[in-house]
mmCIF file of C-alpha atoms in Angstrom:
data_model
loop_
_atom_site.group_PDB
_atom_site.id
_atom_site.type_symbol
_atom_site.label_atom_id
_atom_site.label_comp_id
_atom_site.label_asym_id
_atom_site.label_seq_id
_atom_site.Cartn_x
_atom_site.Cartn_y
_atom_site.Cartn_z
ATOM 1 C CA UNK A 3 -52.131 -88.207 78.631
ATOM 2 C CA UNK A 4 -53.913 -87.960 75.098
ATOM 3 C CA UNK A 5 -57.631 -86.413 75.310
ATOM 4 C CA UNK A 6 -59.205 -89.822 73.951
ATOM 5 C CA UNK A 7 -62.371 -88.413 74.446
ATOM 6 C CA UNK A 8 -62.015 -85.591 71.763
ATOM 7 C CA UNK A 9 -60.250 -88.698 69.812
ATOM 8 C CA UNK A 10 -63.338 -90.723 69.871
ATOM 9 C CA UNK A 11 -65.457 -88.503 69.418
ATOM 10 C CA UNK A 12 -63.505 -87.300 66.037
ATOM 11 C CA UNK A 13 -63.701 -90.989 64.786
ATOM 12 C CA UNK A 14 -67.608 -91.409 65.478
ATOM 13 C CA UNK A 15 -68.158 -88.130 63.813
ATOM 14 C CA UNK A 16 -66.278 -90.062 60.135
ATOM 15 C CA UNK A 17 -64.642 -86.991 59.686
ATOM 16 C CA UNK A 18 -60.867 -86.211 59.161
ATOM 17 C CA UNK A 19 -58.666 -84.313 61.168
ATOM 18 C CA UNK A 20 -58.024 -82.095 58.475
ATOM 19 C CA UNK A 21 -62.183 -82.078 57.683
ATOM 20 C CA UNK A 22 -62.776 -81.129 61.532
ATOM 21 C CA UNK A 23 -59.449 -78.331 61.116
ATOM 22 C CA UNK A 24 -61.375 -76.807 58.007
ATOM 23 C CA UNK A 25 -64.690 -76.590 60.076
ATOM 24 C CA UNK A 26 -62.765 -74.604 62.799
ATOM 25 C CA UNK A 27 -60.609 -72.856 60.868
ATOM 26 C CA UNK A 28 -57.915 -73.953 62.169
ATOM 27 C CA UNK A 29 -54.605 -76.442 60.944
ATOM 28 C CA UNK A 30 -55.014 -80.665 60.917
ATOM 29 C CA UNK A 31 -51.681 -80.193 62.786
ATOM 30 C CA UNK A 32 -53.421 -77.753 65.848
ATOM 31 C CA UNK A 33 -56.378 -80.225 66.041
ATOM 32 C CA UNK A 34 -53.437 -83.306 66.683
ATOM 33 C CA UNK A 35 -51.564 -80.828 69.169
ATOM 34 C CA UNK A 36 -55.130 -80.981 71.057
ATOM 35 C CA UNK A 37 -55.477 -84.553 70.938
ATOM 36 C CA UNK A 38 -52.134 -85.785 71.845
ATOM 37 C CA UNK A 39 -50.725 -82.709 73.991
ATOM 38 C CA UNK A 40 -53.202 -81.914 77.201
ATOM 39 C CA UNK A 41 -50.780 -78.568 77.672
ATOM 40 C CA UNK A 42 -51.685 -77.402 74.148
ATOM 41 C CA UNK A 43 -55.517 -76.786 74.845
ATOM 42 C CA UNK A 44 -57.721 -74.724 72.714
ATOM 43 C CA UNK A 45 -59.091 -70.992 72.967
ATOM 44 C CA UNK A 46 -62.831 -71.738 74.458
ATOM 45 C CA UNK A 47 -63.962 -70.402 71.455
ATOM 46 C CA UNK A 48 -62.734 -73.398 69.607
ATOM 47 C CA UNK A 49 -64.186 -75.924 72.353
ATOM 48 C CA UNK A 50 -67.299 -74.238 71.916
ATOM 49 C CA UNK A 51 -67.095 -74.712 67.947
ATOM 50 C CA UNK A 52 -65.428 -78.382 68.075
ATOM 51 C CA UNK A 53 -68.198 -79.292 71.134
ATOM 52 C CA UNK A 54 -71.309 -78.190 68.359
ATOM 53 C CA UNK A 55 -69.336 -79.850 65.377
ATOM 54 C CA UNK A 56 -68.982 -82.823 66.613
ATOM 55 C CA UNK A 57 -72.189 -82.392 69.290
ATOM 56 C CA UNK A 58 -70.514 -83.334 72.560
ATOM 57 C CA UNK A 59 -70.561 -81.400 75.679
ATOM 58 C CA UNK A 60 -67.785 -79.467 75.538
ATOM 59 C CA UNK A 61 -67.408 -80.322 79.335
ATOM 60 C CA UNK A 62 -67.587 -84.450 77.999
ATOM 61 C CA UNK A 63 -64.437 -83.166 75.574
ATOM 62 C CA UNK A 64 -62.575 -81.069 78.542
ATOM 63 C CA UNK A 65 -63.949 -82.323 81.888
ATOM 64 C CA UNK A 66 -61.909 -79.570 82.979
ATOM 65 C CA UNK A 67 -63.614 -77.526 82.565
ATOM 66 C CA UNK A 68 -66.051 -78.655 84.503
ATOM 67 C CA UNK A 69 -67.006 -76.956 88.815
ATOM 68 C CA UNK A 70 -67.181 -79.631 91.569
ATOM 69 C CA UNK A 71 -71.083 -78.650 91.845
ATOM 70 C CA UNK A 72 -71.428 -78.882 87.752
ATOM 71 C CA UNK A 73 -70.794 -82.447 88.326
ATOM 72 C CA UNK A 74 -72.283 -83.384 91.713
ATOM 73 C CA UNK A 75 -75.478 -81.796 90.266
ATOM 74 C CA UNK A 76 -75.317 -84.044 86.974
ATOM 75 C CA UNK A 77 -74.307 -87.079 88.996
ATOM 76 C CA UNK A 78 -77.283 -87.110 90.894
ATOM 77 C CA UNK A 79 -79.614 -86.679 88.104
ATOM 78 C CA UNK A 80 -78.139 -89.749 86.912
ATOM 79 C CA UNK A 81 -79.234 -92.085 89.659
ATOM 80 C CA UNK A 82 -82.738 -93.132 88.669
ATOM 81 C CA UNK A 83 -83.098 -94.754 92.006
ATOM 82 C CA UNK A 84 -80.869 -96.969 94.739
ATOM 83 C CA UNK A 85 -81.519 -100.463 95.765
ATOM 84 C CA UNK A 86 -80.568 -101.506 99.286
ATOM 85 C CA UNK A 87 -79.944 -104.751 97.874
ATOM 86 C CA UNK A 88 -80.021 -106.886 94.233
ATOM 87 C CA UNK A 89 -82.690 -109.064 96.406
ATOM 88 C CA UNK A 90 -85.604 -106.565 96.585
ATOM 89 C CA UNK A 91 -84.942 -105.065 92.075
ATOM 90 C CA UNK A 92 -88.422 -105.414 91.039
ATOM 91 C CA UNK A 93 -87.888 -108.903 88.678
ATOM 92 C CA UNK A 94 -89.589 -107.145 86.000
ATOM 93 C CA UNK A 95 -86.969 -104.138 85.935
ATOM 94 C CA UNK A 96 -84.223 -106.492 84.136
ATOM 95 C CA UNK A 97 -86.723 -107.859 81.326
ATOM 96 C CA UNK A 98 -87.885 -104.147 80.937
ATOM 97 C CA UNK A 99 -84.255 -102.821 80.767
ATOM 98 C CA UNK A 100 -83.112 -105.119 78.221
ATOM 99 C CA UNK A 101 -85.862 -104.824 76.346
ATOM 100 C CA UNK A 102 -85.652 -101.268 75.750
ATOM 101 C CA UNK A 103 -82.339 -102.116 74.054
ATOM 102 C CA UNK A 104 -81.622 -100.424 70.353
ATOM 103 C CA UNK A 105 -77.956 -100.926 70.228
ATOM 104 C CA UNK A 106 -76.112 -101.773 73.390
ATOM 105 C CA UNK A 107 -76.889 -105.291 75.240
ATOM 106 C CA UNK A 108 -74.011 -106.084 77.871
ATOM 107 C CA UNK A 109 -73.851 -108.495 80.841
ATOM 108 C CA UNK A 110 -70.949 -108.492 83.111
ATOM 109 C CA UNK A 111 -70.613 -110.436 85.493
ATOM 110 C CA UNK A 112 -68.917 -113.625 87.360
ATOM 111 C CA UNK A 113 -71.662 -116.017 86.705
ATOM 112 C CA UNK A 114 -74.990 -113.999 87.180
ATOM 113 C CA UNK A 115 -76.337 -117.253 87.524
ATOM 114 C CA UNK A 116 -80.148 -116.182 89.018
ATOM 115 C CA UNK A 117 -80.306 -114.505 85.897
ATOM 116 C CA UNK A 118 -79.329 -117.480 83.114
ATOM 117 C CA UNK A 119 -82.817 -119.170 84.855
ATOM 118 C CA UNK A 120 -85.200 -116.476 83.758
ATOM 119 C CA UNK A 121 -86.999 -117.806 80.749
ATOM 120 C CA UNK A 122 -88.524 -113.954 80.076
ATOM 121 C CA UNK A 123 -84.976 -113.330 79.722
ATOM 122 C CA UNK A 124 -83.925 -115.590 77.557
ATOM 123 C CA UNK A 125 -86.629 -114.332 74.945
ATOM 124 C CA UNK A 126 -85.418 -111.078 75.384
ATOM 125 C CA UNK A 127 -82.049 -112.294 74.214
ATOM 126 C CA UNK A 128 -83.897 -114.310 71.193
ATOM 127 C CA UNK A 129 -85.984 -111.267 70.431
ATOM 128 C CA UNK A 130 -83.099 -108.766 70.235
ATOM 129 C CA UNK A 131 -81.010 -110.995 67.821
ATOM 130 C CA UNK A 132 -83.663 -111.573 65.396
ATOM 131 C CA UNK A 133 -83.827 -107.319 65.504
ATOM 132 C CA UNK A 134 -79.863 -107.044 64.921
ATOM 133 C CA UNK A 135 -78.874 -105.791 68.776
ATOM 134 C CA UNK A 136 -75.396 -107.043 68.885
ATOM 135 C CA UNK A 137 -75.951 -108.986 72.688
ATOM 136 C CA UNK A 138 -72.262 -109.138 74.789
ATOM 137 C CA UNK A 139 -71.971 -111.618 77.471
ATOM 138 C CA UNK A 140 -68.830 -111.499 79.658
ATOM 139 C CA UNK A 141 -68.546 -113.988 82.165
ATOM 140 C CA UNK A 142 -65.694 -115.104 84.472
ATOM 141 C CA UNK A 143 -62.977 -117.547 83.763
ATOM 142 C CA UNK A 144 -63.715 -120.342 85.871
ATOM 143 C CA UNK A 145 -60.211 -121.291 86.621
ATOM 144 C CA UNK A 146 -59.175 -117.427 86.582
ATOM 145 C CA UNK A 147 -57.102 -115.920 89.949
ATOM 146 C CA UNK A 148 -60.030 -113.434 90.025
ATOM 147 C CA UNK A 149 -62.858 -116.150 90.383
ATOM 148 C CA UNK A 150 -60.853 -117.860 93.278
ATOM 149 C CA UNK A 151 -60.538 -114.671 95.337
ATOM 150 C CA UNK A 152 -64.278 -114.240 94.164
ATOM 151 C CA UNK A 153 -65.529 -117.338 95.622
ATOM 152 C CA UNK A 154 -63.405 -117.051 99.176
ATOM 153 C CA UNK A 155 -64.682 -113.292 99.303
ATOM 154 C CA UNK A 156 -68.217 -114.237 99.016
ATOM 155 C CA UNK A 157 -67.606 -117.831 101.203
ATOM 156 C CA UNK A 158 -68.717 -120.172 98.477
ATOM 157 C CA UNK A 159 -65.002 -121.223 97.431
ATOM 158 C CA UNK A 160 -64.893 -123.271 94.515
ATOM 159 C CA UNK A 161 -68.810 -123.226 94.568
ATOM 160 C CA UNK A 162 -67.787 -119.682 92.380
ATOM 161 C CA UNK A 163 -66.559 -121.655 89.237
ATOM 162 C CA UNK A 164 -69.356 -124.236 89.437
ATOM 163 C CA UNK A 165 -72.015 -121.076 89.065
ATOM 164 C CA UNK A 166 -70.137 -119.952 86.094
ATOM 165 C CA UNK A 167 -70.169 -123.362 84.263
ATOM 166 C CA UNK A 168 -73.570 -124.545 85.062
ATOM 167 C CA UNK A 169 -74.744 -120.471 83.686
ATOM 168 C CA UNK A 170 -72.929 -121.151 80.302
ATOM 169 C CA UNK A 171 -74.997 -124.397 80.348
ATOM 170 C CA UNK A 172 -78.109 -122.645 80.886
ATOM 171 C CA UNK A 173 -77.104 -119.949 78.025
ATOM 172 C CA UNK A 174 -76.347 -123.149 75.834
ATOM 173 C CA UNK A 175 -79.297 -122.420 73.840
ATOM 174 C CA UNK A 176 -78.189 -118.287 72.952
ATOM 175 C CA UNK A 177 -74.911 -119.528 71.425
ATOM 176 C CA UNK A 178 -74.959 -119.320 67.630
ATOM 177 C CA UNK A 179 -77.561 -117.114 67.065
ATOM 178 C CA UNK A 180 -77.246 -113.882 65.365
ATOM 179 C CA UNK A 181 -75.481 -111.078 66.879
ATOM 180 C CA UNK A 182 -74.990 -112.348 70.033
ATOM 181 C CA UNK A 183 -71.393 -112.908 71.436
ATOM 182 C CA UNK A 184 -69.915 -114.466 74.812
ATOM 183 C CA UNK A 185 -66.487 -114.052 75.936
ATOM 184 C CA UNK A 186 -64.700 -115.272 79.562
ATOM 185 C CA UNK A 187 -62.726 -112.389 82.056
ATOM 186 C CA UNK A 188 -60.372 -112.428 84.115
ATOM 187 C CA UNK A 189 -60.799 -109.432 85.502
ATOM 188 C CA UNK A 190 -61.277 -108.322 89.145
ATOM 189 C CA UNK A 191 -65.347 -107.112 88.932
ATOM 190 C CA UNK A 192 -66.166 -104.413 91.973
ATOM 191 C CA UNK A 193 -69.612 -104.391 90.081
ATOM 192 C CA UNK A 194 -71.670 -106.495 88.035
ATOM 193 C CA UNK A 195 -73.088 -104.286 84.956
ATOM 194 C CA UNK A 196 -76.221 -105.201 83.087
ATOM 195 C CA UNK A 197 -76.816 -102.080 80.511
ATOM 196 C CA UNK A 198 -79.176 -101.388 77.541
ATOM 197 C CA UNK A 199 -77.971 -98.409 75.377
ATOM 198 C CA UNK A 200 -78.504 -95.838 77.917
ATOM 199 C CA UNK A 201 -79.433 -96.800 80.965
ATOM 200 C CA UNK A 202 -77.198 -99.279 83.405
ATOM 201 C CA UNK A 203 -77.954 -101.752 86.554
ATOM 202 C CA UNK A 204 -74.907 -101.298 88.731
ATOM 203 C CA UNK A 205 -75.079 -104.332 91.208
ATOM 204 C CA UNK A 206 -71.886 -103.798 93.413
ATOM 205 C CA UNK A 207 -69.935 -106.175 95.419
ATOM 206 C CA UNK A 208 -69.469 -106.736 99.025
ATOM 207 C CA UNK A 209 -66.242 -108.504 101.084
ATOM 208 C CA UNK A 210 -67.713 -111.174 102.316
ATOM 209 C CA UNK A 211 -71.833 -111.322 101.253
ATOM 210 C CA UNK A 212 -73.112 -112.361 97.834
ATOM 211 C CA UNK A 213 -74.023 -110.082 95.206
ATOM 212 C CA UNK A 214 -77.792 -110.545 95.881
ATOM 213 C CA UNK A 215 -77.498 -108.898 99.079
ATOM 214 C CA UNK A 216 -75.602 -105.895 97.616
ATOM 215 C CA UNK A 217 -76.896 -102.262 96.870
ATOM 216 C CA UNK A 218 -78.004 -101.623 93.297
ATOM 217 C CA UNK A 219 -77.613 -98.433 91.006
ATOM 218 C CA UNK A 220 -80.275 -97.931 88.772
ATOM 219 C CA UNK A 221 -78.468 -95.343 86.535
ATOM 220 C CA UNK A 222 -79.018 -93.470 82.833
ATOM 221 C CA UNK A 223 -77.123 -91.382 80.774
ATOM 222 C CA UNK A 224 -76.972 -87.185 81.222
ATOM 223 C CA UNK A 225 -75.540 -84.777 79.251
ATOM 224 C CA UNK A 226 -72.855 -83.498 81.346
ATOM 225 C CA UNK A 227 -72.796 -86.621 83.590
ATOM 226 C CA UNK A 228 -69.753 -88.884 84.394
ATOM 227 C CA UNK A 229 -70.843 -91.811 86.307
ATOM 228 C CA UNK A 230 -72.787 -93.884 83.373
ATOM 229 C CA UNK A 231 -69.743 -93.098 81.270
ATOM 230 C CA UNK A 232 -67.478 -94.429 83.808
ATOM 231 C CA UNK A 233 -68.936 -97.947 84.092
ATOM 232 C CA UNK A 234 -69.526 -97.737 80.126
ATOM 233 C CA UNK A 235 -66.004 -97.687 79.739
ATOM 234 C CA UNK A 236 -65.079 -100.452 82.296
ATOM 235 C CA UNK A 237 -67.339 -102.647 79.893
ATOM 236 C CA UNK A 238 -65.401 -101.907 77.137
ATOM 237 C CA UNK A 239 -61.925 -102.460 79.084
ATOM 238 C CA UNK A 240 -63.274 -105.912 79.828
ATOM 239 C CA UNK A 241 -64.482 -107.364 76.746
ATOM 240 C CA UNK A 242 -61.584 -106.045 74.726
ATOM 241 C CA UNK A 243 -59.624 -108.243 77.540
ATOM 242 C CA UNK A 244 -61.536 -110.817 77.548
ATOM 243 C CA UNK A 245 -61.779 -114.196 75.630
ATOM 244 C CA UNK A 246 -63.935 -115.191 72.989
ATOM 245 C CA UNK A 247 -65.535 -118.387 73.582
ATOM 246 C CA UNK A 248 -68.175 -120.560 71.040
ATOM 247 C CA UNK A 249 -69.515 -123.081 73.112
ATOM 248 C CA UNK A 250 -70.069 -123.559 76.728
ATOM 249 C CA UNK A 251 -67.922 -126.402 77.038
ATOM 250 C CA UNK A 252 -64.850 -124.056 75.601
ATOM 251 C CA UNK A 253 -63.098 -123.428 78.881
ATOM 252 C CA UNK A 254 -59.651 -124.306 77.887
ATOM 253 C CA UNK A 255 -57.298 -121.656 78.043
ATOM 254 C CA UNK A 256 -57.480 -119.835 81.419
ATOM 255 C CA UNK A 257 -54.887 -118.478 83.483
ATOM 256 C CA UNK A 258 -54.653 -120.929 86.214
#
């Protein structure tokens, strides 16, 4: 399996293989080897030096090389705090959150419904378009497989679908304006994810109990850390999935 982190990483930085290979001293052809071939590793020396070139952790580049307590100890100084349940999140804490946002707005979710009625969040949403956040809403395809099971898990049946409609009603208004995107899943969620650039809501989900009465990470980014990084990425997975939509009323399309 390739090392996509070190190939990300490379592609943020703007530099060229053979750019990074002149920094290390080094060929273009070793730096592929490392990319491509997990056998063909690098001296630490040369994680040290690509880890400070392209300022990474070298333990983000080569979890490897990582101990068991390295990461328990940066895992927990990622949780900001634990909520029993979604119910008792201060109301403030998601206006706060997203208003903090400099460069990463995402909302995924079925239908997050409770939240498509808070006016405070809509002007959020408003007030980080006008400032160029790009805002990604990723709801669930109302007709999707996914949504079904969703709505038997969670006892509401077809009551599921219904949420998600009447929320891209309610987000009518946010369509069109600058910046901000929607686009409908149909992937299977085990968490809704509500993050602004670095820190994350994590609201999971529960056979059989709505996602109100579920716990709730309140999580950041830490050097060294792996959990925010692992529901980053499950973002990503999803909206690169997903289906762009321009209106609420564009529903055609699912996988029904």
């Amino acid at each position: 399996m390739a090392n996509e982190r070190l190939r990300g990483a490379i592609i943020e930085s703007g530099m060229t293989l053979d750019q990074i290979a002149e920094q290390l001293g080094v060929s273009a052809k070793t730096v592929e080897r490392w990319i491509n071939d997990p056998k063909r590793q690098p001296y630490r020396r040369f994680k040290y030096a690509t880890a400070s070139l392209l300022q990474r952790e070298m333990s983000y580049l080569w979890p490897e090389e990582r101990t068991s307590a390295e990461v328990t100890e940066a895992g927990n100084a990622e949780l900001i705090k634990l909520y029993p349940h979604r119910s008792v999140v201060p109301n403030r804490l998601w206006t706060q959150l997203y208003a903090s946002a400099q460069q990463s707005f995402d909302v995924l979710v079925y239908s997050g419904f409770w939240l498509t009625e808070d006016a405070a969040f809509h002007q959020v949403v408003k007030e980080k378009s006008t400032a160029g956040v790009r805002v990604r809403f990723m709801l669930g395809e109302p007709d999707s497989a996914a949504v079904t099971v969703r709505g038997a898990d969670e006892g509401i049946g077809g009551a599921m679908a219904g949420k998600i409609r009447n929320a891209l009603v309610n987000y009518a208004p946010l369509f069109g304006l600058p910046g901000v995107e929607f686009r409908l899943h149909s992937t299977t969620l085990y968490n809704s994810l509500y993050r602004a650039d670095d820190q994350m809501l994590a609201n999971g989900h529960l056979y059989g109990v709505g996602a109100y009465m579920a716990p709730v990470l309140h999580i950041q980014r830490v050097a060294g850390g792996e959990l925010f990084d692992a529901y980053a990425e499950s973002i990503e997975r999803v909206w690169e999935s997903a289906r762009p939509i321009t209106s609420p009323t564009d529903l055609g399309g699912s996988d029904a």
